[in-house]
Coordinates of C-alpha atoms (C1' of nucleotides) in Angstrom, one line a residue:
Chain A
M1 CA -10.1 31.0 -8.1
R2 CA -7.2 28.6 -8.4
N3 CA -8.5 25.1 -9.0
P4 CA -5.8 22.6 -8.2
W5 CA -8.3 19.8 -8.8
A6 CA -8.8 20.7 -12.4
T7 CA -5.1 21.3 -12.8
K8 CA -4.4 17.8 -11.5
M9 CA -6.9 16.2 -13.8
E10 CA -5.5 18.1 -16.8
Q11 CA -2.5 15.9 -16.4
F12 CA -4.8 13.3 -17.9
T13 CA -7.0 15.2 -20.3
A14 CA -7.8 18.6 -21.7
F15 CA -11.0 20.3 -20.6
T16 CA -13.2 22.7 -22.5
A17 CA -13.9 26.1 -21.1
D18 CA -17.4 24.9 -20.1
E19 CA -15.9 21.9 -18.3
R20 CA -13.5 24.1 -16.4
T21 CA -16.3 26.4 -15.4
R22 CA -18.3 23.4 -14.2
L23 CA -15.4 22.2 -12.1
D24 CA -14.9 25.7 -10.7
T25 CA -18.6 25.9 -9.8
V26 CA -18.5 22.6 -8.1
L27 CA -15.5 23.5 -5.9
A28 CA -16.8 27.0 -5.1
S29 CA -20.1 26.1 -3.6
R30 CA -19.0 24.9 -0.2
Q31 CA -15.7 25.1 1.5
Q32 CA -14.2 24.3 4.8
A33 CA -11.1 25.4 6.7
F34 CA -9.0 23.1 9.0
Q35 CA -6.2 23.7 11.5
A36 CA -3.1 21.7 11.5
Q37 CA -3.4 18.2 13.0
E38 CA -7.2 18.1 12.6
D39 CA -9.3 15.3 11.0
I40 CA -10.9 16.2 7.7
I41 CA -12.8 12.9 8.0
A42 CA -12.4 10.5 10.9
D43 CA -12.0 6.7 10.8
G44 CA -15.4 5.1 10.7
A45 CA -17.2 8.3 9.9
H46 CA -19.7 8.9 7.2
S47 CA -20.5 12.1 5.4
D48 CA -22.6 13.2 2.5
Y49 CA -19.8 15.3 1.1
C50 CA -16.5 14.4 -0.5
H51 CA -13.6 16.7 0.2
V52 CA -11.0 18.0 -2.3
L53 CA -7.9 19.5 -0.7
L54 CA -7.5 23.1 -2.0
T55 CA -4.6 24.3 0.1
G56 CA -2.3 22.8 2.8
L57 CA -1.1 19.3 3.3
A58 CA -2.9 16.2 4.6
C59 CA -2.5 12.5 4.9
R60 CA -4.4 9.3 5.0
Y61 CA -3.7 7.4 8.2
K62 CA -4.9 4.8 10.6
I63 CA -4.3 4.3 14.3
L64 CA -3.6 0.7 15.1
P65 CA -4.9 -1.0 18.3
D66 CA -1.5 -0.6 19.9
G67 CA -1.6 3.2 19.3
E68 CA 0.9 3.2 16.4
R69 CA 0.1 5.4 13.4
Q70 CA 0.5 4.3 9.8
I71 CA 0.4 7.0 7.2
M72 CA -0.8 5.5 3.9
A73 CA -0.6 8.5 1.6
F74 CA 0.2 12.2 1.6
L75 CA -2.4 14.4 0.0
V76 CA -1.5 17.6 -1.8
P77 CA -3.8 20.3 -3.2
G78 CA -6.0 18.9 -5.9
D79 CA -6.3 15.4 -4.3
L80 CA -9.6 13.9 -3.4
C81 CA -9.6 13.0 0.3
D82 CA -12.5 10.6 0.5
A83 CA -13.9 9.6 -2.9
E84 CA -15.2 6.4 -1.4
I85 CA -17.6 8.1 0.9
F86 CA -20.2 8.6 -1.8
I87 CA -20.6 4.8 -2.2
L88 CA -19.4 3.2 1.1
K89 CA -21.1 3.4 4.4
K90 CA -18.1 4.5 6.4
M91 CA -14.4 5.3 6.1
D92 CA -12.0 2.5 6.9
H93 CA -9.2 5.0 7.7
A94 CA -8.9 8.7 8.6
V95 CA -7.8 11.7 6.6
G96 CA -6.1 14.4 8.7
T97 CA -4.3 17.6 8.0
L98 CA -0.6 18.2 8.7
T99 CA -0.8 21.9 8.2
A100 CA -3.6 24.4 8.2
S101 CA -5.7 23.5 5.1
T102 CA -8.9 24.3 3.2
T103 CA -11.1 21.9 1.4
A104 CA -14.0 22.1 -1.1
M105 CA -17.0 19.9 -0.3
I106 CA -18.8 18.1 -3.0
H107 CA -22.2 16.5 -2.3
S108 CA -22.5 12.8 -3.0
S109 CA -25.3 13.4 -5.5
E110 CA -23.1 15.9 -7.4
M111 CA -20.3 13.4 -7.4
K112 CA -22.5 10.7 -8.8
M113 CA -23.7 13.0 -11.5
L114 CA -20.1 13.8 -12.5
L115 CA -19.3 10.2 -12.6
R116 CA -22.2 9.2 -14.8
E117 CA -21.7 11.6 -17.6
A118 CA -19.9 10.5 -20.7
S119 CA -17.5 13.4 -20.4
P120 CA -13.8 14.0 -19.9
I121 CA -14.6 14.9 -16.3
S122 CA -15.9 11.4 -15.4
E123 CA -12.9 9.9 -17.3
A124 CA -10.6 12.1 -15.3
L125 CA -12.2 11.0 -12.1
W126 CA -11.7 7.4 -13.0
W127 CA -8.1 8.2 -13.9
G128 CA -7.6 9.8 -10.5
T129 CA -8.9 6.7 -8.8
M130 CA -6.8 4.4 -10.9
T131 CA -3.7 6.5 -10.2
D132 CA -4.4 6.3 -6.5
L133 CA -4.4 2.5 -6.8
G134 CA -1.1 2.7 -8.6
V135 CA 0.4 5.0 -5.9
L136 CA -0.6 2.5 -3.2
R137 CA 0.8 -0.4 -5.1
E138 CA 4.1 1.5 -5.5
R139 CA 4.1 2.0 -1.7
I140 CA 3.7 -1.7 -1.2
I141 CA 6.7 -2.3 -3.4
D142 CA 8.6 0.3 -1.3
Q143 CA 7.9 -1.4 1.9
G144 CA 8.2 -5.0 0.7
R145 CA 11.3 -4.9 -1.5
R146 CA 13.2 -1.7 -0.8
D147 CA 15.4 -0.9 2.2
A148 CA 15.0 2.2 4.3
T149 CA 17.3 4.4 2.2
E150 CA 15.5 3.5 -1.0
R151 CA 12.1 4.0 0.6
L152 CA 12.8 7.5 1.9
A153 CA 14.5 8.5 -1.4
H154 CA 11.4 7.3 -3.3
L155 CA 9.0 9.2 -1.0
L156 CA 11.0 12.4 -1.3
Y157 CA 11.3 12.2 -5.0
E158 CA 7.6 11.4 -5.4
M159 CA 6.7 14.4 -3.4
L160 CA 8.8 16.7 -5.6
V161 CA 7.1 15.2 -8.7
R162 CA 3.6 15.7 -7.3
Y163 CA 4.3 19.3 -6.2
R164 CA 5.6 20.1 -9.7
V165 CA 2.7 18.4 -11.3
S166 CA 0.3 20.3 -9.2
G167 CA 2.0 23.6 -10.0
A168 CA 3.1 24.3 -6.4
T169 CA 6.7 24.7 -7.4
E170 CA 8.7 25.2 -10.5
T171 CA 12.1 24.5 -9.0
N172 CA 13.6 21.6 -7.1
A173 CA 12.7 23.1 -3.8
I174 CA 9.4 22.5 -2.0
D175 CA 7.7 23.6 1.2
F176 CA 8.1 20.5 3.4
P177 CA 6.2 20.7 6.7
I178 CA 6.4 16.9 7.1
T179 CA 8.2 16.0 10.3
Q180 CA 10.6 13.1 10.7
T181 CA 8.0 11.4 12.8
D182 CA 5.5 11.7 10.0
L183 CA 8.1 10.3 7.6
A184 CA 8.7 7.4 10.0
D185 CA 5.0 6.7 10.2
A186 CA 4.7 6.7 6.4
T187 CA 7.7 4.5 5.7
G188 CA 7.4 2.1 8.6
M189 CA 10.7 3.3 10.0
T190 CA 11.7 4.7 13.4
P191 CA 12.1 8.5 13.7
S192 CA 15.8 7.9 14.7
H193 CA 16.5 5.9 11.7
V194 CA 14.7 8.4 9.4
N195 CA 17.0 11.0 10.9
R196 CA 20.2 9.0 10.2
V197 CA 19.2 8.3 6.7
L198 CA 18.3 11.9 6.0
Q199 CA 21.7 12.9 7.3
R200 CA 23.4 10.5 4.9
F201 CA 21.4 12.1 2.1
R202 CA 22.7 15.5 3.2
E203 CA 26.3 14.3 3.5
D204 CA 26.0 12.8 0.0
G205 CA 24.8 16.1 -1.4
L206 CA 21.4 14.6 -2.4
I207 CA 19.2 17.0 -0.5
E208 CA 19.0 20.0 1.7
L209 CA 16.3 20.1 4.3
R210 CA 16.0 22.9 6.8
S211 CA 13.3 25.2 8.2
R212 CA 10.5 23.4 6.4
T213 CA 12.0 23.6 3.0
L214 CA 13.2 20.6 1.1
T215 CA 15.6 21.1 -1.8
I216 CA 16.5 18.2 -4.0
A217 CA 20.1 19.1 -4.8
N218 CA 20.7 16.2 -7.1
P219 CA 17.5 14.9 -8.6
A220 CA 19.1 12.5 -11.0
R221 CA 21.0 10.6 -8.3
L222 CA 18.1 10.6 -5.9
K223 CA 15.9 9.2 -8.7
S224 CA 18.2 6.4 -9.5
L225 CA 18.8 5.6 -5.8
A226 CA 15.0 5.4 -5.4
Q227 CA 14.6 3.2 -8.5
F228 CA 11.9 5.8 -9.4
S229 CA 9.9 5.3 -12.5
A230 CA 6.9 7.6 -13.1
A231 CA 4.9 5.0 -14.9
Y232 CA 2.6 4.4 -11.9
L233 CA 1.5 8.1 -11.9
H234 CA 0.1 7.7 -15.4
L235 CA 0.8 11.3 -16.3
D236 CA -0.3 10.7 -19.9
R237 CA -0.3 14.2 -21.2
T238 CA 3.0 14.9 -19.6
E239 CA 4.5 11.8 -21.2
A240 CA 3.0 12.9 -24.5
K241 CA 4.9 16.1 -24.0
D242 CA 1.8 18.4 -24.1
P243 CA 3.7 21.7 -24.0
A244 CA 1.8 23.4 -21.2
V245 CA 2.0 20.4 -19.0
F246 CA 5.3 18.9 -19.9
A247 CA 7.1 22.1 -18.9
R248 CA 6.2 21.6 -15.3
A249 CA 7.5 18.2 -14.6
G250 CA 9.0 16.7 -17.7
D251 CA 12.6 16.9 -16.6
L252 CA 11.8 14.7 -13.5
I253 CA 9.9 11.9 -15.1
S254 CA 11.7 11.3 -18.4
V255 CA 12.3 7.7 -19.1
P256 CA 16.0 6.9 -18.8
Chain B
M1 CA -23.1 -20.7 -15.6
R2 CA -21.6 -19.9 -12.2
N3 CA -21.0 -16.1 -12.0
P4 CA -18.5 -15.4 -9.3
W5 CA -18.3 -11.7 -10.3
A6 CA -22.0 -11.2 -9.6
T7 CA -21.7 -13.3 -6.4
K8 CA -18.9 -11.0 -5.2
M9 CA -20.8 -7.8 -6.0
E10 CA -23.8 -9.2 -4.2
Q11 CA -21.8 -8.7 -1.0
F12 CA -22.6 -5.1 -1.6
T13 CA -26.0 -4.9 -3.2
A14 CA -28.9 -7.0 -4.4
F15 CA -29.4 -7.5 -8.1
T16 CA -32.7 -7.9 -9.9
A17 CA -33.1 -10.9 -12.2
D18 CA -32.6 -8.6 -15.2
E19 CA -29.3 -7.3 -13.8
R20 CA -28.1 -10.8 -13.1
T21 CA -28.9 -11.8 -16.6
R22 CA -27.1 -8.8 -17.9
L23 CA -24.0 -9.7 -15.9
D24 CA -24.2 -13.3 -17.1
T25 CA -24.4 -12.2 -20.7
V26 CA -21.4 -9.9 -20.3
L27 CA -19.3 -12.6 -18.8
A28 CA -20.4 -15.3 -21.3
S29 CA -19.5 -13.4 -24.5
R30 CA -15.8 -14.0 -24.6
Q31 CA -13.6 -16.2 -22.4
Q32 CA -10.0 -17.2 -22.2
A33 CA -8.0 -20.0 -20.6
F34 CA -4.6 -19.7 -19.0
Q35 CA -2.0 -22.2 -17.8
A36 CA -0.3 -21.8 -14.4
Q37 CA 2.4 -19.2 -14.3
E38 CA 1.1 -17.3 -17.3
D39 CA 0.5 -13.6 -17.6
I40 CA -3.2 -12.6 -18.0
I41 CA -1.9 -9.1 -18.8
A42 CA 1.8 -8.1 -18.9
D43 CA 3.4 -5.1 -17.3
G44 CA 3.2 -2.1 -19.7
A45 CA 0.7 -3.8 -21.9
H46 CA -2.5 -2.4 -23.3
S47 CA -5.7 -4.2 -24.1
D48 CA -9.2 -3.4 -25.2
Y49 CA -10.6 -6.0 -22.8
C50 CA -10.8 -6.1 -19.0
H51 CA -10.5 -9.6 -17.5
V52 CA -12.6 -11.1 -14.7
L53 CA -11.1 -14.1 -13.1
L54 CA -13.7 -17.0 -13.3
T55 CA -11.7 -19.9 -12.0
G56 CA -8.2 -20.4 -10.7
L57 CA -5.9 -18.2 -8.7
A58 CA -3.9 -15.2 -9.9
C59 CA -1.8 -12.3 -8.5
R60 CA -0.9 -8.7 -9.3
Y61 CA 2.9 -8.4 -9.3
K62 CA 5.8 -6.4 -10.5
I63 CA 9.3 -7.4 -11.3
L64 CA 11.8 -4.9 -10.0
P65 CA 15.0 -3.9 -11.8
D66 CA 17.1 -6.2 -9.6
G67 CA 14.9 -9.2 -10.6
E68 CA 12.9 -9.4 -7.4
R69 CA 9.2 -10.0 -7.5
Q70 CA 6.7 -8.2 -5.4
I71 CA 3.2 -9.6 -5.2
M72 CA 0.8 -6.8 -4.5
A73 CA -2.5 -8.8 -4.3
F74 CA -3.9 -12.2 -4.8
L75 CA -6.9 -12.5 -7.0
V76 CA -9.7 -15.1 -6.5
P77 CA -12.6 -15.9 -8.8
G78 CA -14.9 -12.9 -9.2
D79 CA -12.1 -10.3 -9.0
L80 CA -11.5 -7.8 -11.8
C81 CA -7.9 -8.2 -13.0
D82 CA -7.3 -5.0 -14.8
A83 CA -10.1 -2.5 -14.4
E84 CA -7.7 0.3 -15.1
I85 CA -7.1 -0.8 -18.7
F86 CA -10.4 0.8 -20.0
I87 CA -9.1 4.2 -19.0
L88 CA -5.3 4.1 -18.8
K89 CA -2.9 3.7 -21.7
K90 CA -1.0 0.8 -20.2
M91 CA -0.6 -1.4 -17.1
D92 CA 1.9 -0.3 -14.5
H93 CA 2.2 -3.9 -13.2
A94 CA 1.4 -7.4 -14.4
V95 CA -1.3 -9.9 -13.5
G96 CA -0.3 -13.5 -13.8
T97 CA -1.8 -16.8 -12.9
L98 CA -0.6 -19.1 -10.1
T99 CA -2.7 -22.0 -11.2
A100 CA -4.5 -22.9 -14.4
S101 CA -7.3 -20.3 -14.7
T102 CA -10.1 -19.0 -16.9
T103 CA -11.2 -15.4 -17.4
A104 CA -14.1 -13.6 -19.0
M105 CA -13.2 -10.7 -21.2
I106 CA -15.2 -7.5 -21.2
H107 CA -14.7 -4.9 -23.9
S108 CA -13.8 -1.4 -22.8
S109 CA -16.9 0.0 -24.4
E110 CA -19.1 -2.4 -22.5
M111 CA -17.3 -1.5 -19.3
K112 CA -17.9 2.2 -19.9
M113 CA -21.5 1.5 -20.5
L114 CA -21.9 -0.4 -17.3
L115 CA -20.1 2.3 -15.4
R116 CA -22.3 5.1 -16.7
E117 CA -25.6 3.7 -15.8
A118 CA -27.4 4.8 -12.7
S119 CA -27.8 1.2 -11.7
P120 CA -26.8 -1.1 -8.9
I121 CA -24.2 -2.6 -11.3
S122 CA -22.3 0.7 -11.7
E123 CA -22.5 1.2 -7.9
A124 CA -21.2 -2.3 -7.3
L125 CA -18.3 -1.7 -9.7
W126 CA -17.3 1.4 -7.8
W127 CA -17.7 -0.5 -4.6
G128 CA -15.3 -3.1 -6.0
T129 CA -12.7 -0.5 -6.9
M130 CA -13.0 1.3 -3.5
T131 CA -12.6 -2.1 -1.8
D132 CA -9.5 -2.8 -3.8
L133 CA -8.1 0.5 -2.5
G134 CA -9.0 -0.6 1.1
V135 CA -7.2 -3.9 0.6
L136 CA -4.1 -2.2 -0.6
R137 CA -4.1 0.2 2.3
E138 CA -4.4 -2.7 4.6
R139 CA -1.4 -4.3 3.0
I140 CA 0.6 -1.1 3.6
I141 CA -0.3 -1.3 7.3
D142 CA 0.8 -4.9 7.2
Q143 CA 4.2 -4.1 5.9
G144 CA 4.7 -0.9 7.7
R145 CA 3.6 -1.7 11.2
R146 CA 3.2 -5.4 11.7
D147 CA 6.0 -8.0 12.1
A148 CA 6.4 -11.0 10.0
T149 CA 4.2 -13.2 12.1
E150 CA 1.3 -10.8 12.1
R151 CA 1.7 -10.2 8.4
L152 CA 1.5 -13.8 7.5
A153 CA -1.4 -14.4 9.9
H154 CA -3.3 -11.5 8.3
L155 CA -2.7 -12.8 4.8
L156 CA -3.9 -16.3 5.6
Y157 CA -7.0 -15.0 7.5
E158 CA -7.9 -12.6 4.7
M159 CA -7.6 -15.4 2.1
L160 CA -10.0 -17.5 4.2
V161 CA -12.5 -14.7 4.4
R162 CA -12.3 -14.0 0.7
Y163 CA -12.8 -17.7 -0.2
R164 CA -15.8 -17.8 2.1
V165 CA -17.3 -14.7 0.6
S166 CA -16.8 -15.9 -2.9
G167 CA -18.5 -19.1 -2.0
A168 CA -15.4 -21.3 -2.8
T169 CA -15.6 -22.9 0.6
E170 CA -18.0 -23.3 3.5
T171 CA -15.5 -24.7 6.0
N172 CA -12.3 -23.4 7.5
A173 CA -10.3 -25.3 4.8
I174 CA -9.3 -23.8 1.5
D175 CA -7.4 -25.0 -1.6
F176 CA -4.1 -23.2 -1.2
P177 CA -1.7 -23.6 -4.2
I178 CA 0.3 -20.6 -3.1
T179 CA 3.9 -21.6 -2.5
Q180 CA 6.0 -20.3 0.4
T181 CA 8.0 -18.4 -2.2
D182 CA 4.8 -16.7 -3.4
L183 CA 4.0 -15.8 0.2
A184 CA 7.5 -14.4 0.7
D185 CA 7.1 -12.3 -2.4
A186 CA 3.7 -11.0 -1.1
T187 CA 4.8 -10.2 2.4
G188 CA 8.3 -8.9 1.7
M189 CA 9.8 -11.8 3.6
T190 CA 12.4 -14.5 2.8
P191 CA 11.1 -18.0 1.9
S192 CA 13.2 -19.4 4.7
H193 CA 11.5 -17.1 7.2
V194 CA 8.0 -17.8 5.8
N195 CA 8.8 -21.4 6.4
R196 CA 9.8 -20.9 10.0
V197 CA 6.8 -18.7 10.8
L198 CA 4.4 -21.3 9.2
Q199 CA 6.0 -24.0 11.3
R200 CA 5.4 -22.0 14.4
F201 CA 1.8 -21.6 13.4
R202 CA 1.5 -25.3 13.0
E203 CA 3.2 -26.0 16.4
D204 CA 0.8 -23.6 18.0
G205 CA -2.2 -25.4 16.5
L206 CA -3.3 -22.3 14.5
I207 CA -3.2 -23.9 11.0
E208 CA -2.7 -27.1 9.1
L209 CA -1.1 -26.8 5.7
R210 CA -0.2 -29.8 3.5
S211 CA -0.7 -30.9 0.0
R212 CA -2.1 -27.6 -1.2
T213 CA -4.8 -27.4 1.5
L214 CA -4.8 -24.8 4.2
T215 CA -7.0 -25.4 7.2
I216 CA -7.4 -22.7 9.8
A217 CA -7.6 -24.8 12.9
N218 CA -8.1 -21.9 15.3
P219 CA -9.7 -19.0 13.4
A220 CA -10.3 -16.9 16.5
R221 CA -6.7 -17.0 17.7
L222 CA -5.4 -16.4 14.2
K223 CA -7.7 -13.4 13.8
S224 CA -6.6 -11.8 17.0
L225 CA -2.9 -12.5 16.2
A226 CA -3.3 -10.8 12.9
Q227 CA -5.3 -7.9 14.4
F228 CA -7.7 -8.6 11.7
S229 CA -10.8 -6.3 11.3
A230 CA -13.0 -6.8 8.3
A231 CA -14.0 -3.2 8.0
Y232 CA -11.6 -2.6 5.1
L233 CA -13.5 -5.2 3.0
H234 CA -16.7 -3.2 3.2
L235 CA -18.9 -6.3 3.2
D236 CA -22.0 -4.2 3.8
R237 CA -24.7 -6.8 3.3
T238 CA -22.8 -9.3 5.3
E239 CA -22.5 -6.9 8.2
A240 CA -26.2 -6.1 7.9
K241 CA -26.7 -9.8 8.3
D242 CA -28.5 -10.4 5.0
P243 CA -29.4 -14.0 5.6
A244 CA -28.2 -15.5 2.3
V245 CA -24.9 -13.7 2.5
F246 CA -24.2 -13.6 6.2
A247 CA -24.4 -17.4 6.4
R248 CA -21.2 -17.6 4.2
A249 CA -18.7 -15.6 6.2
G250 CA -20.5 -14.0 9.2
D251 CA -18.7 -16.1 11.7
L252 CA -15.3 -14.8 10.5
I253 CA -15.9 -11.1 10.4
S254 CA -18.1 -10.5 13.4
V255 CA -16.9 -7.4 15.3
P256 CA -15.4 -8.5 18.6
Chain C
dC1 C1' 10.7 -43.4 -11.0
dG2 C1' 13.5 -39.6 -12.0
dT3 C1' 13.8 -34.8 -11.8
dA4 C1' 12.5 -30.3 -10.9
dA5 C1' 10.1 -27.7 -7.7
dC6 C1' 9.2 -26.9 -3.2
dT7 C1' 10.2 -27.2 1.8
dT8 C1' 13.1 -27.5 5.6
dT9 C1' 17.3 -26.7 8.5
dG10 C1' 21.6 -24.1 10.2
dA11 C1' 24.9 -20.5 11.5
dG12 C1' 26.4 -16.1 11.0
dA13 C1' 25.8 -11.2 9.3
dC14 C1' 23.3 -7.0 9.0
dG15 C1' 19.7 -3.5 9.1
dT16 C1' 16.8 -1.4 11.9
dA17 C1' 14.4 -1.0 16.4
dT18 C1' 14.8 0.5 21.3
dC19 C1' 15.2 3.7 24.7
dA20 C1' 17.1 7.3 26.8
dA21 C1' 19.4 11.6 26.9
dT22 C1' 20.8 15.9 24.6
dT23 C1' 20.6 19.7 21.5
dC24 C1' 18.3 22.5 18.4
dT25 C1' 14.0 25.2 16.6
dT26 C1' 9.9 27.3 16.6
dG27 C1' 6.1 29.6 18.3
dT28 C1' 4.2 32.2 22.2
dG29 C1' 3.2 35.2 26.1
dG30 C1' 5.2 38.5 29.1
Chain D
dC1 C1' 11.9 41.6 21.7
dC2 C1' 13.3 38.2 24.8
dA3 C1' 12.6 34.0 27.6
dC4 C1' 10.6 30.1 27.9
dA5 C1' 8.1 26.0 26.7
dA6 C1' 7.0 22.4 23.5
dG7 C1' 8.0 20.1 19.8
dA8 C1' 11.4 18.4 16.6
dA9 C1' 15.9 16.8 15.5
dT10 C1' 20.0 14.4 16.9
dT11 C1' 23.1 11.2 19.1
dG12 C1' 24.7 6.7 21.3
dA13 C1' 24.8 1.9 22.9
dT14 C1' 22.6 -2.3 22.7
dA15 C1' 19.2 -5.8 21.3
dC16 C1' 16.6 -8.3 18.1
dG17 C1' 14.2 -9.7 13.9
dT18 C1' 15.1 -11.0 9.6
dC19 C1' 18.3 -11.9 5.8
dT20 C1' 21.9 -14.5 3.6
dC21 C1' 23.7 -18.4 1.7
dA22 C1' 24.2 -23.0 1.5
dA23 C1' 22.9 -27.7 1.8
dA24 C1' 19.8 -31.4 2.7
dG25 C1' 15.1 -33.3 2.7
dT26 C1' 10.6 -33.9 0.6
dT27 C1' 6.9 -33.8 -2.6
dA28 C1' 4.7 -33.7 -7.0
dC29 C1' 4.4 -34.9 -11.6
dG30 C1' 5.5 -36.3 -16.5

DNA sequence: CGTAACTTTGAGACGTATCAATTCTTGTGG
DNA sequence: CCACAAGAATTGATACGTCTCAAAGTTACG
């Protein structure tokens, strides 16, 4: 079985064969399939299981009192959907799919065991949580101090990096089922304005985007336009140029 | 010794006398004093110690390439400044003081021990981390889907709640050394505009703000203006109306 | 008691929202 | 395999929130 969760964590640390087996076992025990636009876990819900996204694309979001939706993060295979549920009484936001997806379910008790061991696995779980914090902080910077163009550029570039890291692509093209309305809800923009900015990107030869495929035609210029620096992703082994890992995303995150 | 860290975590769980003693010991072993406008830990730095803010006021921030500053969070006594440092190679942002402050230093090895125990302390540490994630997500909602007025109202109200929870005040007045420039850097606004919005708040009788003291004159209206809901703070014991704890902040966070 | 930091005020410019209408895609059932 | 429906992308004209930049007040503090 492909194990994107282990693959993701291996950005941070190397696992022994035993540890990989352990992670494979944990993921295999119980899985769940979702259609597009379905909640993996609803706002305010509780569950005894954490979900790891195995395939598909999901997002964290919240519906505000006035009906508007704010997307706080996109989730790609290997991401933990609701790590907090093992410790908190209920979710303070929802996680929903954008496309048909599958998840692996991990029981809270199993999760607590993994976290309490003095092992690379528990360290990798902490790393994942700390990285999530970094990603959220970067999004705050996006929305506080970058204009619409920079925000969108940053989001597109980050998605490419994360797809590369997760092994979902080896080129500069990614499957991109995210609609312009989704992008608007994630960046705090209007769908119309998202559209106009994307068109400018196309005119300027930065990207191609059609039929659910996004191609970053000029990664270097998009990166500098976005003021992108990969530090907040804490891809330690990639930065250290671990051969197996660096090959996947090194060209995108190199420090200028 | 006053232990705001333990006080904060007791929002989530009750500690035995032994556990309180343990936390007191951890905090007492090594402390550090800072002046106003000084970095507790710099962007890109590494340290073998985590810092817990004991007194004063600090913020997480990042300086962008163009020199602008984005404040991502304010830290009050009891908050962990740099939990990530025990696992990550370096900080992806800085933590600096706004006023003269003191911190307690916790060695990485001690931190790892606390986290690995099957104890209320390790659960409370996870709770703190998960709550930080929630606060950051709320800030993303602020900046993505709320206008300047709502953003500022939300920030002021949240500060009042956090001061109450930490035991720093029992009224609707708090010490508020945060300048309008700081508020601008935190909310993604211009200092001029912060000023104009604050004046409106004063005219409308929502707040009083002078000589470093903020008084929320009309908490109920400010709360509804901000669309504030305390769910993201996960104050479990407060919601459960634990008498000792609920008394401190219950009136501010009650569900409408 | 002077000076630096902070707050306040003003007028004009600009980015982005609004809202409505149109065109293009995509998936689906006949 | 085509036609249609539903969703998604595109376009346009106007309105509004917030920024910009500059200058004048005010406050705090050594």
